[in-house]
mmCIF file of C-alpha atoms in Angstrom:
data_model
loop_
_atom_site.group_PDB
_atom_site.id
_atom_site.type_symbol
_atom_site.label_atom_id
_atom_site.label_comp_id
_atom_site.label_asym_id
_atom_site.label_seq_id
_atom_site.Cartn_x
_atom_site.Cartn_y
_atom_site.Cartn_z
ATOM 1 C CA UNK J 7 -45.008 31.496 -23.858
ATOM 2 C CA UNK J 8 -46.189 32.696 -20.634
ATOM 3 C CA UNK J 9 -42.691 32.741 -18.670
ATOM 4 C CA UNK J 10 -39.967 35.290 -19.806
ATOM 5 C CA UNK J 11 -37.142 33.747 -21.265
ATOM 6 C CA UNK J 12 -34.743 35.613 -18.771
ATOM 7 C CA UNK J 13 -36.313 32.970 -15.836
ATOM 8 C CA UNK J 14 -35.203 30.438 -17.942
ATOM 9 C CA UNK J 15 -31.514 29.052 -17.289
ATOM 10 C CA UNK J 16 -29.545 27.909 -20.392
ATOM 11 C CA UNK J 17 -27.112 24.923 -20.229
ATOM 12 C CA UNK J 18 -24.167 27.307 -19.755
ATOM 13 C CA UNK J 19 -25.105 28.741 -17.070
ATOM 14 C CA UNK J 20 -27.148 25.666 -15.354
ATOM 15 C CA UNK J 21 -23.257 24.121 -15.922
ATOM 16 C CA UNK J 22 -22.340 27.133 -13.722
ATOM 17 C CA UNK J 23 -23.939 26.478 -11.126
ATOM 18 C CA UNK J 24 -23.233 22.705 -10.399
ATOM 19 C CA UNK J 25 -19.671 23.593 -11.488
ATOM 20 C CA UNK J 26 -19.662 20.190 -14.175
ATOM 21 C CA UNK J 27 -18.864 20.930 -17.731
ATOM 22 C CA UNK J 28 -21.792 21.964 -20.602
ATOM 23 C CA UNK J 29 -20.828 18.965 -22.487
ATOM 24 C CA UNK J 30 -22.251 16.972 -19.713
ATOM 25 C CA UNK J 31 -25.962 18.696 -20.086
ATOM 26 C CA UNK J 32 -25.261 17.779 -23.479
ATOM 27 C CA UNK J 33 -24.535 13.933 -22.874
ATOM 28 C CA UNK J 34 -27.149 13.613 -19.821
ATOM 29 C CA UNK J 35 -29.918 14.918 -23.144
ATOM 30 C CA UNK J 36 -28.624 12.909 -24.938
ATOM 31 C CA UNK J 37 -29.840 9.575 -23.101
ATOM 32 C CA UNK J 38 -32.584 10.728 -21.598
ATOM 33 C CA UNK J 39 -31.914 11.904 -18.701
ATOM 34 C CA UNK J 40 -32.437 15.649 -18.328
ATOM 35 C CA UNK J 41 -33.539 17.440 -21.133
ATOM 36 C CA UNK J 42 -34.028 20.860 -21.619
ATOM 37 C CA UNK J 43 -37.791 22.862 -21.160
ATOM 38 C CA UNK J 44 -36.779 24.145 -24.591
ATOM 39 C CA UNK J 45 -34.863 24.355 -26.631
ATOM 40 C CA UNK J 46 -34.319 28.298 -28.529
ATOM 41 C CA UNK J 47 -34.542 29.160 -32.739
ATOM 42 C CA UNK J 48 -30.750 29.934 -32.168
ATOM 43 C CA UNK J 49 -30.402 26.181 -30.747
ATOM 44 C CA UNK J 50 -29.199 27.564 -26.744
ATOM 45 C CA UNK J 51 -31.141 25.273 -24.511
ATOM 46 C CA UNK J 52 -33.357 26.262 -21.731
ATOM 47 C CA UNK J 53 -34.059 24.948 -19.108
ATOM 48 C CA UNK J 54 -35.954 26.021 -16.317
ATOM 49 C CA UNK J 55 -35.982 25.382 -12.232
ATOM 50 C CA UNK J 56 -37.437 21.729 -12.029
ATOM 51 C CA UNK J 57 -34.767 21.039 -14.615
ATOM 52 C CA UNK J 58 -32.865 22.711 -11.423
ATOM 53 C CA UNK J 59 -33.619 20.143 -9.114
ATOM 54 C CA UNK J 60 -33.464 17.593 -11.060
ATOM 55 C CA UNK J 61 -30.799 18.069 -11.410
ATOM 56 C CA UNK J 62 -30.141 18.832 -8.232
ATOM 57 C CA UNK J 63 -30.803 15.480 -7.344
ATOM 58 C CA UNK J 64 -28.580 13.853 -9.911
ATOM 59 C CA UNK J 65 -25.727 15.740 -9.653
ATOM 60 C CA UNK J 66 -25.284 14.528 -5.930
ATOM 61 C CA UNK J 67 -25.763 10.902 -6.814
ATOM 62 C CA UNK J 68 -22.976 10.795 -8.670
ATOM 63 C CA UNK J 69 -21.309 12.652 -6.413
ATOM 64 C CA UNK J 70 -22.444 9.200 -4.032
ATOM 65 C CA UNK J 71 -20.938 7.143 -7.524
ATOM 66 C CA UNK J 72 -24.138 5.751 -7.671
ATOM 67 C CA UNK J 73 -24.407 4.863 -11.758
ATOM 68 C CA UNK J 74 -26.269 7.141 -14.128
ATOM 69 C CA UNK J 75 -28.893 4.146 -14.910
ATOM 70 C CA UNK J 76 -29.978 3.651 -10.858
ATOM 71 C CA UNK J 77 -30.013 7.436 -11.305
ATOM 72 C CA UNK J 78 -32.596 7.458 -14.859
ATOM 73 C CA UNK J 79 -33.801 4.744 -12.762
ATOM 74 C CA UNK J 80 -34.953 6.676 -9.388
ATOM 75 C CA UNK J 81 -35.656 9.807 -10.763
ATOM 76 C CA UNK J 82 -38.445 7.509 -13.345
ATOM 77 C CA UNK J 83 -39.549 5.920 -9.877
ATOM 78 C CA UNK J 84 -39.361 9.136 -6.538
ATOM 79 C CA UNK J 85 -40.534 8.223 -3.381
ATOM 80 C CA UNK J 86 -39.177 7.885 -0.461
ATOM 81 C CA UNK J 87 -38.701 3.677 0.119
ATOM 82 C CA UNK J 88 -36.980 4.024 -3.520
ATOM 83 C CA UNK J 89 -34.566 6.319 -1.807
ATOM 84 C CA UNK J 90 -34.024 3.740 0.707
ATOM 85 C CA UNK J 91 -33.752 1.601 -0.828
ATOM 86 C CA UNK J 92 -30.798 3.694 -3.734
ATOM 87 C CA UNK J 93 -29.006 5.014 -0.574
ATOM 88 C CA UNK J 94 -29.128 0.840 1.501
ATOM 89 C CA UNK J 95 -27.122 -0.947 -2.431
ATOM 90 C CA UNK J 96 -25.161 1.396 -2.691
ATOM 91 C CA UNK J 97 -24.062 1.106 1.461
ATOM 92 C CA UNK J 98 -24.192 -2.613 0.731
ATOM 93 C CA UNK J 99 -21.860 -2.030 -2.351
ATOM 94 C CA UNK J 100 -19.467 0.893 0.156
ATOM 95 C CA UNK J 101 -18.940 -2.855 2.704
ATOM 96 C CA UNK J 102 -18.277 -5.226 -0.034
ATOM 97 C CA UNK J 103 -15.568 -2.666 -1.595
ATOM 98 C CA UNK J 104 -14.306 -1.795 2.295
ATOM 99 C CA UNK J 105 -13.761 -5.461 3.407
ATOM 100 C CA UNK J 106 -12.020 -5.806 -0.617
ATOM 101 C CA UNK J 107 -9.352 -4.189 0.601
ATOM 102 C CA UNK J 108 -9.798 -5.232 4.024
ATOM 103 C CA UNK J 109 -8.313 -8.418 2.603
ATOM 104 C CA UNK J 110 -5.760 -6.349 -0.189
ATOM 105 C CA UNK J 111 -4.143 -4.743 3.702
ATOM 106 C CA UNK J 112 -4.246 -7.790 5.558
ATOM 107 C CA UNK J 113 -2.557 -9.589 2.492
ATOM 108 C CA UNK J 114 0.188 -6.358 2.473
ATOM 109 C CA UNK J 115 0.609 -6.716 6.016
ATOM 110 C CA UNK J 116 1.467 -10.232 5.969
ATOM 111 C CA UNK J 117 3.793 -9.963 2.821
ATOM 112 C CA UNK J 118 5.820 -6.947 4.512
ATOM 113 C CA UNK J 119 6.123 -9.621 7.236
ATOM 114 C CA UNK J 120 7.827 -12.138 5.607
ATOM 115 C CA UNK J 121 10.179 -10.204 3.735
ATOM 116 C CA UNK J 122 11.225 -8.762 6.876
ATOM 117 C CA UNK J 123 12.292 -11.839 8.375
ATOM 118 C CA UNK J 124 13.829 -13.180 5.466
ATOM 119 C CA UNK J 125 16.371 -9.814 6.028
ATOM 120 C CA UNK J 126 16.710 -11.585 9.432
ATOM 121 C CA UNK J 127 17.102 -15.421 8.607
ATOM 122 C CA UNK J 128 20.046 -16.987 10.326
ATOM 123 C CA UNK J 129 21.369 -18.942 7.523
ATOM 124 C CA UNK J 130 22.960 -22.349 7.188
ATOM 125 C CA UNK J 131 22.404 -22.834 11.489
ATOM 126 C CA UNK J 132 19.310 -25.886 12.461
ATOM 127 C CA UNK J 133 17.372 -25.227 14.913
ATOM 128 C CA UNK J 134 15.254 -26.984 16.911
ATOM 129 C CA UNK J 135 11.751 -25.623 17.406
ATOM 130 C CA UNK J 136 8.712 -26.496 19.194
ATOM 131 C CA UNK J 137 5.611 -25.789 16.690
ATOM 132 C CA UNK J 138 1.856 -25.434 17.004
ATOM 133 C CA UNK J 139 -0.344 -28.051 14.774
ATOM 134 C CA UNK J 140 -0.240 -26.567 11.488
ATOM 135 C CA UNK J 141 -2.967 -27.506 8.392
ATOM 136 C CA UNK J 142 -1.184 -28.064 4.750
ATOM 137 C CA UNK J 143 -3.483 -27.901 1.988
ATOM 138 C CA UNK J 144 -1.220 -30.705 -0.350
ATOM 139 C CA UNK J 145 -1.618 -32.165 -4.320
ATOM 140 C CA UNK J 146 0.055 -35.496 -5.266
ATOM 141 C CA UNK J 147 2.903 -35.736 -6.898
ATOM 142 C CA UNK J 148 3.786 -39.347 -7.130
ATOM 143 C CA UNK J 149 2.236 -40.371 -9.656
ATOM 144 C CA UNK J 150 4.677 -38.053 -11.898
ATOM 145 C CA UNK J 151 7.770 -36.795 -12.372
ATOM 146 C CA UNK J 152 9.143 -34.546 -13.811
ATOM 147 C CA UNK J 153 7.913 -32.085 -16.888
ATOM 148 C CA UNK J 154 5.116 -29.637 -17.676
ATOM 149 C CA UNK J 155 2.554 -32.481 -16.233
ATOM 150 C CA UNK J 156 4.513 -30.882 -12.756
ATOM 151 C CA UNK J 157 3.448 -27.189 -13.441
ATOM 152 C CA UNK J 158 -0.161 -28.216 -14.814
ATOM 153 C CA UNK J 159 -0.560 -29.555 -11.304
ATOM 154 C CA UNK J 160 1.175 -26.463 -9.521
ATOM 155 C CA UNK J 161 -1.254 -24.024 -11.369
ATOM 156 C CA UNK J 162 -4.461 -26.589 -10.291
ATOM 157 C CA UNK J 163 -2.995 -26.189 -7.125
ATOM 158 C CA UNK J 164 -2.635 -22.159 -6.740
ATOM 159 C CA UNK J 165 -6.148 -22.260 -7.718
ATOM 160 C CA UNK J 166 -7.433 -24.094 -4.845
ATOM 161 C CA UNK J 167 -5.185 -22.513 -2.421
ATOM 162 C CA UNK J 168 -6.528 -18.355 -3.442
ATOM 163 C CA UNK J 169 -9.567 -18.072 -5.369
ATOM 164 C CA UNK J 170 -9.521 -15.560 -7.828
ATOM 165 C CA UNK J 171 -9.939 -12.410 -5.333
ATOM 166 C CA UNK J 172 -6.962 -13.913 -3.101
ATOM 167 C CA UNK J 173 -3.921 -12.278 -3.261
ATOM 168 C CA UNK J 174 -1.180 -15.158 -3.757
ATOM 169 C CA UNK J 175 0.550 -14.267 -0.644
ATOM 170 C CA UNK J 176 2.388 -17.903 -0.165
ATOM 171 C CA UNK J 177 4.805 -20.087 -1.759
ATOM 172 C CA UNK J 178 3.684 -23.294 -2.899
ATOM 173 C CA UNK J 179 7.081 -25.877 -0.995
ATOM 174 C CA UNK J 180 6.534 -29.156 -1.481
ATOM 175 C CA UNK J 181 7.485 -33.452 0.525
ATOM 176 C CA UNK J 182 10.213 -35.157 -0.143
ATOM 177 C CA UNK J 183 10.774 -38.154 0.973
ATOM 178 C CA UNK J 184 12.949 -38.310 4.847
ATOM 179 C CA UNK J 185 14.599 -41.475 3.490
ATOM 180 C CA UNK J 186 15.905 -40.464 0.882
ATOM 181 C CA UNK J 187 16.697 -37.824 1.822
ATOM 182 C CA UNK J 188 18.874 -38.038 4.503
ATOM 183 C CA UNK J 189 20.276 -40.639 2.996
ATOM 184 C CA UNK J 190 21.487 -38.526 0.260
ATOM 185 C CA UNK J 191 19.805 -40.250 -3.147
ATOM 186 C CA UNK J 192 17.978 -38.005 -5.772
ATOM 187 C CA UNK J 193 14.280 -37.588 -4.908
ATOM 188 C CA UNK J 194 11.078 -36.507 -6.922
ATOM 189 C CA UNK J 195 8.874 -34.407 -4.538
ATOM 190 C CA UNK J 196 5.532 -36.931 -3.227
ATOM 191 C CA UNK J 197 3.276 -33.305 -3.035
ATOM 192 C CA UNK J 198 2.616 -29.509 -3.171
ATOM 193 C CA UNK J 199 2.167 -27.579 0.189
ATOM 194 C CA UNK J 200 1.011 -24.130 2.068
ATOM 195 C CA UNK J 201 0.161 -23.840 4.732
ATOM 196 C CA UNK J 202 -3.193 -22.865 5.358
ATOM 197 C CA UNK J 203 -5.643 -21.273 8.466
ATOM 198 C CA UNK J 204 -8.299 -23.647 9.484
ATOM 199 C CA UNK J 205 -10.650 -24.524 6.803
ATOM 200 C CA UNK J 206 -14.406 -25.931 7.969
ATOM 201 C CA UNK J 207 -13.850 -29.354 6.024
ATOM 202 C CA UNK J 208 -11.126 -30.702 5.979
ATOM 203 C CA UNK J 209 -11.359 -33.248 3.280
ATOM 204 C CA UNK J 210 -8.633 -35.746 1.423
ATOM 205 C CA UNK J 211 -6.387 -32.043 0.906
ATOM 206 C CA UNK J 212 -5.748 -31.512 4.291
ATOM 207 C CA UNK J 213 -3.508 -33.261 6.230
ATOM 208 C CA UNK J 214 -2.531 -31.807 9.278
ATOM 209 C CA UNK J 215 0.869 -31.134 10.897
ATOM 210 C CA UNK J 216 1.082 -31.975 14.638
ATOM 211 C CA UNK J 217 2.058 -29.951 17.186
ATOM 212 C CA UNK J 218 6.052 -30.668 18.357
ATOM 213 C CA UNK J 219 9.039 -30.373 18.318
ATOM 214 C CA UNK J 220 10.534 -29.207 14.520
ATOM 215 C CA UNK J 221 14.385 -28.954 13.298
ATOM 216 C CA UNK J 222 15.045 -26.094 10.784
ATOM 217 C CA UNK J 223 17.225 -25.073 8.820
ATOM 218 C CA UNK J 224 17.185 -22.069 6.141
ATOM 219 C CA UNK J 225 19.762 -22.111 3.119
ATOM 220 C CA UNK J 226 20.507 -20.027 -0.047
ATOM 221 C CA UNK J 227 20.454 -20.977 -3.114
ATOM 222 C CA UNK J 228 18.421 -23.880 -4.897
ATOM 223 C CA UNK J 229 17.065 -26.974 -3.270
ATOM 224 C CA UNK J 230 17.831 -29.334 -6.207
ATOM 225 C CA UNK J 231 22.560 -27.434 -6.191
ATOM 226 C CA UNK J 232 22.475 -27.652 -2.390
ATOM 227 C CA UNK J 233 19.980 -30.719 -1.143
ATOM 228 C CA UNK J 234 23.269 -33.565 -0.433
ATOM 229 C CA UNK J 235 25.129 -31.428 1.446
ATOM 230 C CA UNK J 236 21.761 -30.255 3.670
ATOM 231 C CA UNK J 237 20.780 -34.116 4.210
ATOM 232 C CA UNK J 238 24.145 -34.288 5.491
ATOM 233 C CA UNK J 239 24.289 -32.039 7.761
ATOM 234 C CA UNK J 240 20.977 -32.807 8.898
ATOM 235 C CA UNK J 241 21.440 -36.379 9.528
ATOM 236 C CA UNK J 242 24.826 -35.692 11.771
ATOM 237 C CA UNK J 243 23.070 -33.532 13.663
ATOM 238 C CA UNK J 244 19.585 -36.149 14.474
ATOM 239 C CA UNK J 245 22.667 -38.688 14.985
ATOM 240 C CA UNK J 246 24.874 -36.608 17.290
ATOM 241 C CA UNK J 247 21.673 -35.196 19.590
ATOM 242 C CA UNK J 248 19.681 -38.444 19.655
ATOM 243 C CA UNK J 249 17.299 -37.240 17.252
ATOM 244 C CA UNK J 250 15.301 -39.365 15.563
ATOM 245 C CA UNK J 251 12.732 -37.819 12.423
ATOM 246 C CA UNK J 252 9.332 -38.467 12.459
ATOM 247 C CA UNK J 253 8.622 -36.860 9.251
ATOM 248 C CA UNK J 254 9.301 -36.282 5.930
ATOM 249 C CA UNK J 255 11.030 -33.233 4.146
ATOM 250 C CA UNK J 256 9.258 -30.060 4.069
ATOM 251 C CA UNK J 257 11.302 -27.315 1.900
ATOM 252 C CA UNK J 258 9.539 -23.690 1.144
ATOM 253 C CA UNK J 259 10.509 -21.267 -0.766
ATOM 254 C CA UNK J 260 11.675 -17.843 0.823
ATOM 255 C CA UNK J 261 12.953 -15.648 -1.458
ATOM 256 C CA UNK J 262 12.398 -16.994 -5.025
ATOM 257 C CA UNK J 263 11.974 -16.122 -8.208
ATOM 258 C CA UNK J 264 9.799 -13.663 -7.054
ATOM 259 C CA UNK J 265 12.139 -12.444 -5.580
ATOM 260 C CA UNK J 266 15.599 -12.234 -7.390
ATOM 261 C CA UNK J 267 16.509 -13.530 -10.383
ATOM 262 C CA UNK J 268 19.556 -14.903 -9.264
ATOM 263 C CA UNK J 269 18.873 -19.123 -8.057
ATOM 264 C CA UNK J 270 22.309 -18.563 -5.913
ATOM 265 C CA UNK J 271 19.927 -15.614 -4.327
ATOM 266 C CA UNK J 272 16.696 -17.826 -3.573
ATOM 267 C CA UNK J 273 16.788 -18.377 0.049
ATOM 268 C CA UNK J 274 14.521 -21.993 1.077
ATOM 269 C CA UNK J 275 14.124 -23.695 4.201
ATOM 270 C CA UNK J 276 13.894 -27.244 5.250
ATOM 271 C CA UNK J 277 11.883 -27.791 7.841
ATOM 272 C CA UNK J 278 11.236 -31.663 9.206
ATOM 273 C CA UNK J 279 9.211 -33.324 12.497
ATOM 274 C CA UNK J 280 11.298 -34.910 14.952
ATOM 275 C CA UNK J 281 12.016 -36.733 18.910
ATOM 276 C CA UNK J 282 14.485 -37.477 20.836
ATOM 277 C CA UNK J 283 15.553 -41.187 20.552
ATOM 278 C CA UNK J 284 15.271 -41.678 24.555
ATOM 279 C CA UNK J 285 12.912 -39.244 25.744
ATOM 280 C CA UNK J 286 14.564 -38.839 29.214
ATOM 281 C CA UNK J 287 17.570 -36.389 27.568
ATOM 282 C CA UNK J 288 14.531 -33.885 27.666
#
């Protein structure tokens, strides 16, 4: 051998220079990423300056979380263009991760705001509020009365309303026939609904809630347990204020099984569009 063994690094010495475990070098040798210059008769692995320089590339690219497979491919085809391609690809991956976490933060902020609003709700008080136009995504229930089929429709509704990467930040409400509700009659839900933004393509599964005056009430407990008393309260309010209902009833759970195991602690919102019978009242 033309060079003295003192000119080579042992696995331990090289690992120390890069502050990595010696086992990492053994692993790199096993997968064909970085092999020692030679192995002495005593089993010691020895690395040259060439391996030092290669390891410098490997260690620093791993700090960028670039996969070993990509590093191995780059080392076999080194060039300025290939390096730029490697870095650009990682940069694009970072953008995807950043965008994903921005969406997560948006969902967290949205949910946090909803939770704060729930704590400050005035319960069992009817209010009138001018609301902007809203678009809702609906799943028809008119052909299904009760049971397992409804849960299947709700599951499919969630799959369509929220994609695989989209946290279910909004609850699913339901639409009830206005006439039956105000008469205190039992009525199965007509559809599930979820408010959405402004989808590019509005289809038959979307419905526009027009801008206008809406009656709202927040109440504690389940809808089925309280619907009759709430319907009487709303009917009386409509009559005394000369208001005419224009829409079906929209029921939206705000506090449900996500936040409590006690159904009596649920909080729901009922909303419907109204107008004054005598416009001069306005």
